[in-house]
Short mmCIF file of C-alpha atoms and ligand atoms in Angstrom, two decimals:
data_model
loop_
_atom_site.label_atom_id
_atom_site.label_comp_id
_atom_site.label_asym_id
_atom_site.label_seq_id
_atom_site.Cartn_x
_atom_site.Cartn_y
_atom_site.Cartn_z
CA UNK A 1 -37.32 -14.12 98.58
CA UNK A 2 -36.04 -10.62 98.88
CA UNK A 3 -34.82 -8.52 96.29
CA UNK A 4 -31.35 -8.54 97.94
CA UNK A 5 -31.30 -12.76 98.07
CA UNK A 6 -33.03 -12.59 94.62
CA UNK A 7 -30.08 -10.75 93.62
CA UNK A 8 -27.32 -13.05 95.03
CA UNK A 9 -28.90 -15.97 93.70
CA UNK A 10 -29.21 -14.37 89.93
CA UNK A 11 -25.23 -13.62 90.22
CA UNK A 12 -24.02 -16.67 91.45
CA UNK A 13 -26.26 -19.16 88.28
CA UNK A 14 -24.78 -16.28 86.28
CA UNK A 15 -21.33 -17.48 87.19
CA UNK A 16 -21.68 -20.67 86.93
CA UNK A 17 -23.28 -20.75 83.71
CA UNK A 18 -20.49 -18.91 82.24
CA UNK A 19 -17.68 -21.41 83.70
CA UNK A 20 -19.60 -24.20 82.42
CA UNK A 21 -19.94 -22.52 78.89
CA UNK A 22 -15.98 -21.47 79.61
CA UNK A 23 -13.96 -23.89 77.25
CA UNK A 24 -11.81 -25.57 79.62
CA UNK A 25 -7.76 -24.17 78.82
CA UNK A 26 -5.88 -25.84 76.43
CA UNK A 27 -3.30 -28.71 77.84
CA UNK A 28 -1.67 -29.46 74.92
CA UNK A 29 0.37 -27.40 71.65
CA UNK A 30 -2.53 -28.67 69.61
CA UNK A 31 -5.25 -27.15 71.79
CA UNK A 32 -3.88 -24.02 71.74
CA UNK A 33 -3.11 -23.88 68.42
CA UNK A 34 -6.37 -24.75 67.20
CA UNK A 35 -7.52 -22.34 69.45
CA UNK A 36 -5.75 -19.77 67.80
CA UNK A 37 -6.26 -21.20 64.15
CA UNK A 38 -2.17 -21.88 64.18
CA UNK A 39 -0.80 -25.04 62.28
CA UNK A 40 1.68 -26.84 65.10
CA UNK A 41 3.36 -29.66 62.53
CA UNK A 42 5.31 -32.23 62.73
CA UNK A 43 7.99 -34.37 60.19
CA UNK A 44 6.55 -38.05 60.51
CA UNK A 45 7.89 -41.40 59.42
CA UNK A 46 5.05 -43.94 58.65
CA UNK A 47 7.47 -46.79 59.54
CA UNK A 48 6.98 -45.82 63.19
CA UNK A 49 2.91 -45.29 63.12
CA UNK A 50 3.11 -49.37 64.97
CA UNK A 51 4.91 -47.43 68.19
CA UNK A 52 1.87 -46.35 70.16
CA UNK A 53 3.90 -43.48 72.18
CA UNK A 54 4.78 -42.51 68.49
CA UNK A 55 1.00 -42.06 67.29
CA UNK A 56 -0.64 -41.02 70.63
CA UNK A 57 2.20 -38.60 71.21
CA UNK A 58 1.55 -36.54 67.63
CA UNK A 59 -2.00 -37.04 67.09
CA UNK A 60 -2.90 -35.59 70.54
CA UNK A 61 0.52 -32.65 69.79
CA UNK A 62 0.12 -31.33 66.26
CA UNK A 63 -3.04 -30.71 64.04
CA UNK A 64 -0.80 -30.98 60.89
CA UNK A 65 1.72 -33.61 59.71
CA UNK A 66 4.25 -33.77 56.66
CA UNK A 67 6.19 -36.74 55.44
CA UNK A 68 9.82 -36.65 56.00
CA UNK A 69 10.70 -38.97 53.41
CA UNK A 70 7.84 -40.50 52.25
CA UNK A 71 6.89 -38.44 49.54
CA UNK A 72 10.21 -38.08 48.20
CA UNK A 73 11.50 -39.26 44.67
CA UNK A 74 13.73 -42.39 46.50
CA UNK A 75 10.71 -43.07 47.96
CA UNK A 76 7.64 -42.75 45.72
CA UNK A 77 9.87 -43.21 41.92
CA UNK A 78 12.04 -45.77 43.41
CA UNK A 79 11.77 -47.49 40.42
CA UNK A 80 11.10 -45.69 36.87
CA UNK A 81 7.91 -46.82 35.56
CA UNK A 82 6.26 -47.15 39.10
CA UNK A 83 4.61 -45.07 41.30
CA UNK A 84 4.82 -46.47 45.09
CA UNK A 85 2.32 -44.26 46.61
CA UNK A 86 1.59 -47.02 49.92
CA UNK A 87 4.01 -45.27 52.73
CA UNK A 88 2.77 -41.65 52.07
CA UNK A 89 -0.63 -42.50 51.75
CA UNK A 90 -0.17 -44.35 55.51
CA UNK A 91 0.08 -40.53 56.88
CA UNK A 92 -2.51 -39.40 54.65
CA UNK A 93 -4.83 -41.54 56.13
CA UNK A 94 -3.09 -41.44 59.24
CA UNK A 95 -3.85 -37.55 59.34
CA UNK A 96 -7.85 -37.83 57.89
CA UNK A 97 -8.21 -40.46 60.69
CA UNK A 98 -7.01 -37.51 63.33
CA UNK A 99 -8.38 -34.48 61.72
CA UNK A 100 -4.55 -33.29 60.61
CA UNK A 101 -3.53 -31.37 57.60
CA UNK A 102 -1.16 -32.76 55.45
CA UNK A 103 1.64 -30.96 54.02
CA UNK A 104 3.57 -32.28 51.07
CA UNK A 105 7.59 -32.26 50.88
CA UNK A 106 9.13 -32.50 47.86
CA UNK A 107 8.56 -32.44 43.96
CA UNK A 108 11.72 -30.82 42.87
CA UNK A 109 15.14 -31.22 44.76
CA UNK A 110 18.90 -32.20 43.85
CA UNK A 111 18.88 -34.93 46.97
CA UNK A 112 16.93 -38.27 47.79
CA UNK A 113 16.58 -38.74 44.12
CA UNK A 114 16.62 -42.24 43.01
CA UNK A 115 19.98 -44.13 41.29
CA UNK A 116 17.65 -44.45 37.95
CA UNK A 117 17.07 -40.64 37.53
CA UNK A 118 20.55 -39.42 38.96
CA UNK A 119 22.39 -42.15 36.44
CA UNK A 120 19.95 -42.54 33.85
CA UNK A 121 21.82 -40.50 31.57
CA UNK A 122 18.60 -38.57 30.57
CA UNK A 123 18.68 -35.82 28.10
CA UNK A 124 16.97 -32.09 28.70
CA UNK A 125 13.95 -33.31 26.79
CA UNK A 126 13.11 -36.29 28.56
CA UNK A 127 14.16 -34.94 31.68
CA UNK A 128 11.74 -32.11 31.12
CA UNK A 129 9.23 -34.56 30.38
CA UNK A 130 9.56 -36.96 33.38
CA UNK A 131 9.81 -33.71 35.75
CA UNK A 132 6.17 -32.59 34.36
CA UNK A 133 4.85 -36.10 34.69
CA UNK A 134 5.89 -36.53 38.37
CA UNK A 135 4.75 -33.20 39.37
CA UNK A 136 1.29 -34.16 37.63
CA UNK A 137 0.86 -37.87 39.01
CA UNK A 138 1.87 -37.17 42.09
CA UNK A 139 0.09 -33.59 42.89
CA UNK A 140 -3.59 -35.67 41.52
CA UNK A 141 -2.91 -38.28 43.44
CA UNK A 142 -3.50 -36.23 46.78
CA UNK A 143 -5.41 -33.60 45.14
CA UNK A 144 -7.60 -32.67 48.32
CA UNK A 145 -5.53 -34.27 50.21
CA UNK A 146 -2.56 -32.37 50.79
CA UNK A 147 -3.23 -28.93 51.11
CA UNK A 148 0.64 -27.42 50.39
CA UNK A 149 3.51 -28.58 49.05
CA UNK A 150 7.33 -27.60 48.70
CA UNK A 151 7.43 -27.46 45.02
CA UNK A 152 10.96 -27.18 45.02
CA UNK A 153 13.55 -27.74 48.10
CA UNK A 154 17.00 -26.12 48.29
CA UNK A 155 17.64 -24.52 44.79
CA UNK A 156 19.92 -21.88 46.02
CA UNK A 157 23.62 -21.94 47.15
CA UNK A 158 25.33 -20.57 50.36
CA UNK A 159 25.73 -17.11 48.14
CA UNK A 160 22.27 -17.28 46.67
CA UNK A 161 23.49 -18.51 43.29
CA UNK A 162 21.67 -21.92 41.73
CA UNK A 163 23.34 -25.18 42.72
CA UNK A 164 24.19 -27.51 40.11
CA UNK A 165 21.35 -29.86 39.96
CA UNK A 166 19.52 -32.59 37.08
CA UNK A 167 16.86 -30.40 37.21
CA UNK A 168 19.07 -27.41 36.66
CA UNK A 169 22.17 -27.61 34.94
CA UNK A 170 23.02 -31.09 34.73
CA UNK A 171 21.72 -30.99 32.14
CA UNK A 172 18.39 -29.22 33.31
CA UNK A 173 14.96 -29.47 31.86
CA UNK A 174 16.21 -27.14 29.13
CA UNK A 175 16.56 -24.17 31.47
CA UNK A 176 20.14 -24.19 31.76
CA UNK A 177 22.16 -21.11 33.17
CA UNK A 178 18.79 -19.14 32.82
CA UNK A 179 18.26 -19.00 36.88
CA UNK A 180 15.03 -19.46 38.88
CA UNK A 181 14.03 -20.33 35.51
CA UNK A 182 13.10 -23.85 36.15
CA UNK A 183 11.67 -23.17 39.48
CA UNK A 184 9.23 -21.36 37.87
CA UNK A 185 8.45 -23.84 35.22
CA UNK A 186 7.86 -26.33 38.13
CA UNK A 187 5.51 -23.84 40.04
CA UNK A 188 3.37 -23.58 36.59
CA UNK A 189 3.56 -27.15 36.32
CA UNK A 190 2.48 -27.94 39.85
CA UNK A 191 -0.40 -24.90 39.49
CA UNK A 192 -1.92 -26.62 36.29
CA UNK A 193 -1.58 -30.22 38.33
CA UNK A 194 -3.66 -28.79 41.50
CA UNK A 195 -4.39 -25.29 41.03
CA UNK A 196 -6.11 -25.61 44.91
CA UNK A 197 -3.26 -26.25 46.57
CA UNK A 198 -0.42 -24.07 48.11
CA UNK A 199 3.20 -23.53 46.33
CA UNK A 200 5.81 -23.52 48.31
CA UNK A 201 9.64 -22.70 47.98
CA UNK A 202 11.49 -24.09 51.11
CA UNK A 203 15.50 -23.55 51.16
CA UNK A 204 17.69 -23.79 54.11
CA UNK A 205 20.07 -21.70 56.03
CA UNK A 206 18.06 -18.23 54.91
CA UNK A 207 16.08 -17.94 57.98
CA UNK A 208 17.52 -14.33 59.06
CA UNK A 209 18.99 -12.03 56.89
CA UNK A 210 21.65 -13.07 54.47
CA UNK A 211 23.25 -13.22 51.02
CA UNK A 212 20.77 -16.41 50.82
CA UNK A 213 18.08 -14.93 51.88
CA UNK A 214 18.31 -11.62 49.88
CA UNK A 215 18.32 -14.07 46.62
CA UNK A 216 15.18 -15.78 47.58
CA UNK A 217 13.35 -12.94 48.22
CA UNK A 218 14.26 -11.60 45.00
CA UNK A 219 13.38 -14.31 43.03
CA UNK A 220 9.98 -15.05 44.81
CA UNK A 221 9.54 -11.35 44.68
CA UNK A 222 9.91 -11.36 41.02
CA UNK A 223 7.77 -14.50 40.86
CA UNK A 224 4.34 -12.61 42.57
CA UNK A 225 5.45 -9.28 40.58
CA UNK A 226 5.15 -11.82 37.44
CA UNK A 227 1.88 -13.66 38.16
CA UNK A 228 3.83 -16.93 38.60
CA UNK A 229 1.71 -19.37 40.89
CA UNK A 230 3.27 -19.09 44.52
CA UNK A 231 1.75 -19.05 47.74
CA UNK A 232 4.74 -18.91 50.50
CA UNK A 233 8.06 -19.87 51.58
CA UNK A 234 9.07 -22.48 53.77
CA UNK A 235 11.99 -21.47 56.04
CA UNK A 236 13.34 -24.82 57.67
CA UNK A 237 15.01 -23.91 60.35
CA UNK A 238 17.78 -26.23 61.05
CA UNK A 239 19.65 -24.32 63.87
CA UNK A 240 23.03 -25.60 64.74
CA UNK A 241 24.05 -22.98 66.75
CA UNK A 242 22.73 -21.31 70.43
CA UNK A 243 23.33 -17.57 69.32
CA UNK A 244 20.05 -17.65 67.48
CA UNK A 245 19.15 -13.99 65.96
CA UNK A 246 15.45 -13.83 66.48
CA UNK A 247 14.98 -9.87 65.01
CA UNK A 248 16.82 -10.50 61.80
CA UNK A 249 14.54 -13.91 61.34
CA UNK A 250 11.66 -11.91 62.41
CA UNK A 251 12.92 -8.78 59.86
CA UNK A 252 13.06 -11.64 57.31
CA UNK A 253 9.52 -13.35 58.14
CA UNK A 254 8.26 -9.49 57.56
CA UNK A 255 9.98 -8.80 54.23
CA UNK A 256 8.72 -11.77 52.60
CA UNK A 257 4.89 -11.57 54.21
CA UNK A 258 4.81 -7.94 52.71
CA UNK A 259 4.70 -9.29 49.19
CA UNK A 260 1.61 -11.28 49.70
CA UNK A 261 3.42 -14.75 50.55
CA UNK A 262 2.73 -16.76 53.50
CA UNK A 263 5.83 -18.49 55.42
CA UNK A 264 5.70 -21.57 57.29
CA UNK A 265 8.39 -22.84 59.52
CA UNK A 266 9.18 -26.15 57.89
CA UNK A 267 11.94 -28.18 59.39
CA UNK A 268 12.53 -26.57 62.72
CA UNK A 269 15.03 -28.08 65.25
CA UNK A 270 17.84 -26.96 67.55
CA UNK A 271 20.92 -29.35 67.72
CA UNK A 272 22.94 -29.72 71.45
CA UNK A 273 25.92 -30.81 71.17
CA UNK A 274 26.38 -34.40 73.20
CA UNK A 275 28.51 -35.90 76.14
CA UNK A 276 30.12 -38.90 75.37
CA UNK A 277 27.16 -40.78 76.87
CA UNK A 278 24.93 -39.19 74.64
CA UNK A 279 23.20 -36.30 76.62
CA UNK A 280 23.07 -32.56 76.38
CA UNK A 281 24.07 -29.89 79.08
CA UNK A 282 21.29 -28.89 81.01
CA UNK A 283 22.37 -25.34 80.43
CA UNK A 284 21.64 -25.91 76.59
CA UNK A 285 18.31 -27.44 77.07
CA UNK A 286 17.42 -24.19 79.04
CA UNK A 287 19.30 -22.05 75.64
CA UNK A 288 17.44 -24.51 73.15
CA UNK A 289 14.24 -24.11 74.99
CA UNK A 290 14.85 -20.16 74.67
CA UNK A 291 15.20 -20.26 70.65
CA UNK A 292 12.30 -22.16 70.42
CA UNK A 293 10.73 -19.58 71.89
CA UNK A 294 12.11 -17.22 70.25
CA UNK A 295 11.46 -18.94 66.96
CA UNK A 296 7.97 -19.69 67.56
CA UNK A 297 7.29 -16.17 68.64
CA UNK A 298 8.87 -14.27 65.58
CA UNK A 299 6.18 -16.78 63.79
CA UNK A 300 3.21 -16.02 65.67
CA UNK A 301 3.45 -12.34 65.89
CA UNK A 302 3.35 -12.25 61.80
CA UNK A 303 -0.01 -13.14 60.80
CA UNK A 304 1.35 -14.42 57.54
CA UNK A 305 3.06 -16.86 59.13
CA UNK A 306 0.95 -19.06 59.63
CA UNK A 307 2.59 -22.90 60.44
CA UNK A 308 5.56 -24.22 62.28
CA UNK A 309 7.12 -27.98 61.88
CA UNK A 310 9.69 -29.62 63.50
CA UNK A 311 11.27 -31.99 61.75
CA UNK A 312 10.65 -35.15 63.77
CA UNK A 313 8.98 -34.67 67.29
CA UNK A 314 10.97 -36.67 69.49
CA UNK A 315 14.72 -36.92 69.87
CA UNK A 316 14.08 -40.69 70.01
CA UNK A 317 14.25 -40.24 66.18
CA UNK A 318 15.62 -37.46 64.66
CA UNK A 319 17.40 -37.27 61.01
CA UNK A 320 20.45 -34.87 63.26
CA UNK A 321 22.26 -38.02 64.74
CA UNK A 322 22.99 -39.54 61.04
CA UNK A 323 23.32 -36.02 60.29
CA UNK A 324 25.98 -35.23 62.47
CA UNK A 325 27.74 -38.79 63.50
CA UNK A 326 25.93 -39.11 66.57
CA UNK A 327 28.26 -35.60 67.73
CA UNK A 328 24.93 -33.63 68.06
CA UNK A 329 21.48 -34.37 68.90
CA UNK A 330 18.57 -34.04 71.41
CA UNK A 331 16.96 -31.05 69.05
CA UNK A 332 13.05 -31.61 69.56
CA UNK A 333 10.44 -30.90 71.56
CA UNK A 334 10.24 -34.66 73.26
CA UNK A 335 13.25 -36.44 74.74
CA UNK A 336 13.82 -40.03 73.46
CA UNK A 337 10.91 -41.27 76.06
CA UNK A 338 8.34 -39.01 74.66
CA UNK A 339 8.52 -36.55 77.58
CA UNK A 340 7.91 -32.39 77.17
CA UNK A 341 11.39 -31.08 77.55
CA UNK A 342 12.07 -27.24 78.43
CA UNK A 343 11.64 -26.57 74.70
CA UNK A 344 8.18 -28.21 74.54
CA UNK A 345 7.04 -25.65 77.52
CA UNK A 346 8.77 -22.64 75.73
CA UNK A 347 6.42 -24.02 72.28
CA UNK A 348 3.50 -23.99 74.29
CA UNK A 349 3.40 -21.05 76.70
CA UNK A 350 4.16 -18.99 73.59
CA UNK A 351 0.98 -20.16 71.30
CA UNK A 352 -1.20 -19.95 74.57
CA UNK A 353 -0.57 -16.25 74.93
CA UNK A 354 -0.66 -15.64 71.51
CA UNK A 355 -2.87 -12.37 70.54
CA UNK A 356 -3.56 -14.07 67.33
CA UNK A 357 -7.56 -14.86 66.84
CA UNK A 358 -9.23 -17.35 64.93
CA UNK A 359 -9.80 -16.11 60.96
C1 LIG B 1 16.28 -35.60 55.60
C2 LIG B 1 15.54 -36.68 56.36
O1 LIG B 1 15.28 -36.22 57.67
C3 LIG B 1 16.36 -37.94 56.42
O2 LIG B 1 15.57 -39.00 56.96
C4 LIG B 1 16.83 -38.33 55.01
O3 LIG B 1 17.71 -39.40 55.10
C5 LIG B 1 17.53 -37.17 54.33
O4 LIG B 1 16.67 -36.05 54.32
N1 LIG B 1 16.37 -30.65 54.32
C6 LIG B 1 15.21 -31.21 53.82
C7 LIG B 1 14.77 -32.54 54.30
O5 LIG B 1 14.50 -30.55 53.05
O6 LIG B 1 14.10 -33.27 53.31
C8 LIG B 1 15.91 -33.35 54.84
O7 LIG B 1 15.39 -34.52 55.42
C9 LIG B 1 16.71 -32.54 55.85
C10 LIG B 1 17.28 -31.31 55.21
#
């Protein structure tokens, strides 16, 4: 052989040893996140885990899942002296059985409480004391198991001052009209419970920059300035409207990063409004597919933020059409027959580019 054909030959087993050790590209939002060591979520009901399109759909999609109700008080206290741990532990296993993380959602909030706490006339004291026992019970329980939780869901008002809640002022855990004082005793509470996993605050309608959002930051500024056990903020990301603001939510992603927090994206979806058979505008799947983009970019280009979740997956069933009396609707990634609308494409093309590399 001469040195010339020696030469070709060397060059062209060189090539195709390296497209054979070439991973082949991702095809799905869960291969490229994984790829880029991202957390693509999704809100899951375990009543719907016996709807194969349902289960093939998110275990081959998402490489996390959180339970949209599941792990709620209604749900898990729905009576006092019990703890009905069967439907959340469905996505746990669910999620071991596909290699997903599970993120936990939520230990302290003013809604989906059951009638026996809300009416139970309790006083401070043994409010206090059933507060610290459900955070405990519950956080062992999936100790290992759940590696993050929202600690505490929605505390703040529209202005950014404390809502009136059991656990706050009516009558509290004891804490009364002393601010982000009980969120703090519930983020000590759920440290000493599982001091492995992550604390989150989550609160709504603070995604960009706001009165809201100024008051959160505050407080969970205060909170790392104190040594008080939190690990990030969960923005949710309800978005009713198509004139999204991606630089003040990316200004706000930034701010709260800075202080050592992470952020995850925890309840993303974009509402259309609907025709009076029930469909959205092309024009606003093309706009909705846009903030999604825009959304999941502003994520990605932090490196402290570090998941995003849509609440639901498929606009088969989505919490928006209760939500909104069936007046808005298609918000998700998957149209009611579990195919990739505009939005799914903007998701993906975004996390495949992504600069971000693997820790
Ligand atoms: C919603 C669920 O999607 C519904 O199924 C349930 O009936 C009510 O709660 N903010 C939150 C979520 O933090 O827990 C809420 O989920 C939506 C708003």
């Amino acid at each position: 052989m001469s040195r010339s054909d020696w030469l070709t030959c060397f060059s062209l087993s060189l090539v195709l040893l390296l497209i054979e050790a070439a991973p082949p590209p991702p095809t799905t939002l869960r291969q490229a996140a994984d790829r880029t060591n991202f957390l693509v979520s999704a809100a899951v009901r375990p009543g719907l885990f016996s709807e194969a399109a349902y289960t093939v759909t998110l275990a081959r999609e998402f490489n996390m899942v959180e339970p949209e109700d599941a792990m709620k008080w209604q749900v898990i206290r729905r009576n006092a002296d019990t703890f009905d741990f069967r439907p959340a532990d469905e996505v746990v296993r669910f999620a071991q059985a596909h290699s997903m993380k599970v993120r936990g959602h939520c230990l302290v909030w003013d809604h989906n409480n059951p009638e026996w706490l809300s009416h139970g006339g309790f006083n401070s004291v043994q409010l206090s004391r059933i507060l610290q026992e459900h955070i405990a019970v519950v956080m062992k329980h999936y100790s290992g198991q759940v590696f993050a939780w929202d600690v505490v869901n929605e505390a703040l008002d529209e202005n950014g001052r404390f809502k009136d809640s059991p656990w706050y002022n009516q009558p509290g855990i004891g804490l009364s009209e002393r601010g982000a004082a009980y969120v703090e005793q519930a983020f000590r509470w759920a440290h000493e419970a599982d001091p492995r996993a992550l604390l989150f605050y989550n609160e709504n309608e603070c995604e960009g920059l706001n009165r809201k959002s100024d008051a959160v930051y505050a407080m969970v500024k205060d909170f790392k300035l104190r040594g008080v056990p939190i690990d990030g903020v969960g923005l949710q990301m309800h978005i009713p409207r198509l004139d999204f603001d991606s630089a003040s939510v990316a200004a706000n992603i930034a701010r709260l990063t800075v202080l050592g927090l992470q952020v995850h994206i925890t309840e993303l979806d974009v509402s259309l409004p609907l025709d009076s058979t029930g469909q959205p505008q092309d024009v606003d799947l093309q706009r909705q597919a846009e903030i999604y983009r825009e959304v999941v970019r502003a994520c990605l280009e932090n490196p402290g933020c570090t998941a995003i979740q849509t609440w639901g997956f498929t606009d088969k069933y989505s919490w928006i059409g209760s939500h909104t009396q069936g007046t808005r609707g298609a918000a998700l990634p998957f149209d009611r027959t579990y195919k990739a609308k505009p939005a799914y494409d903007a998701i993906f093309s975004v996390i495949l580019v992504s600069r971000r590399r693997p820790d």
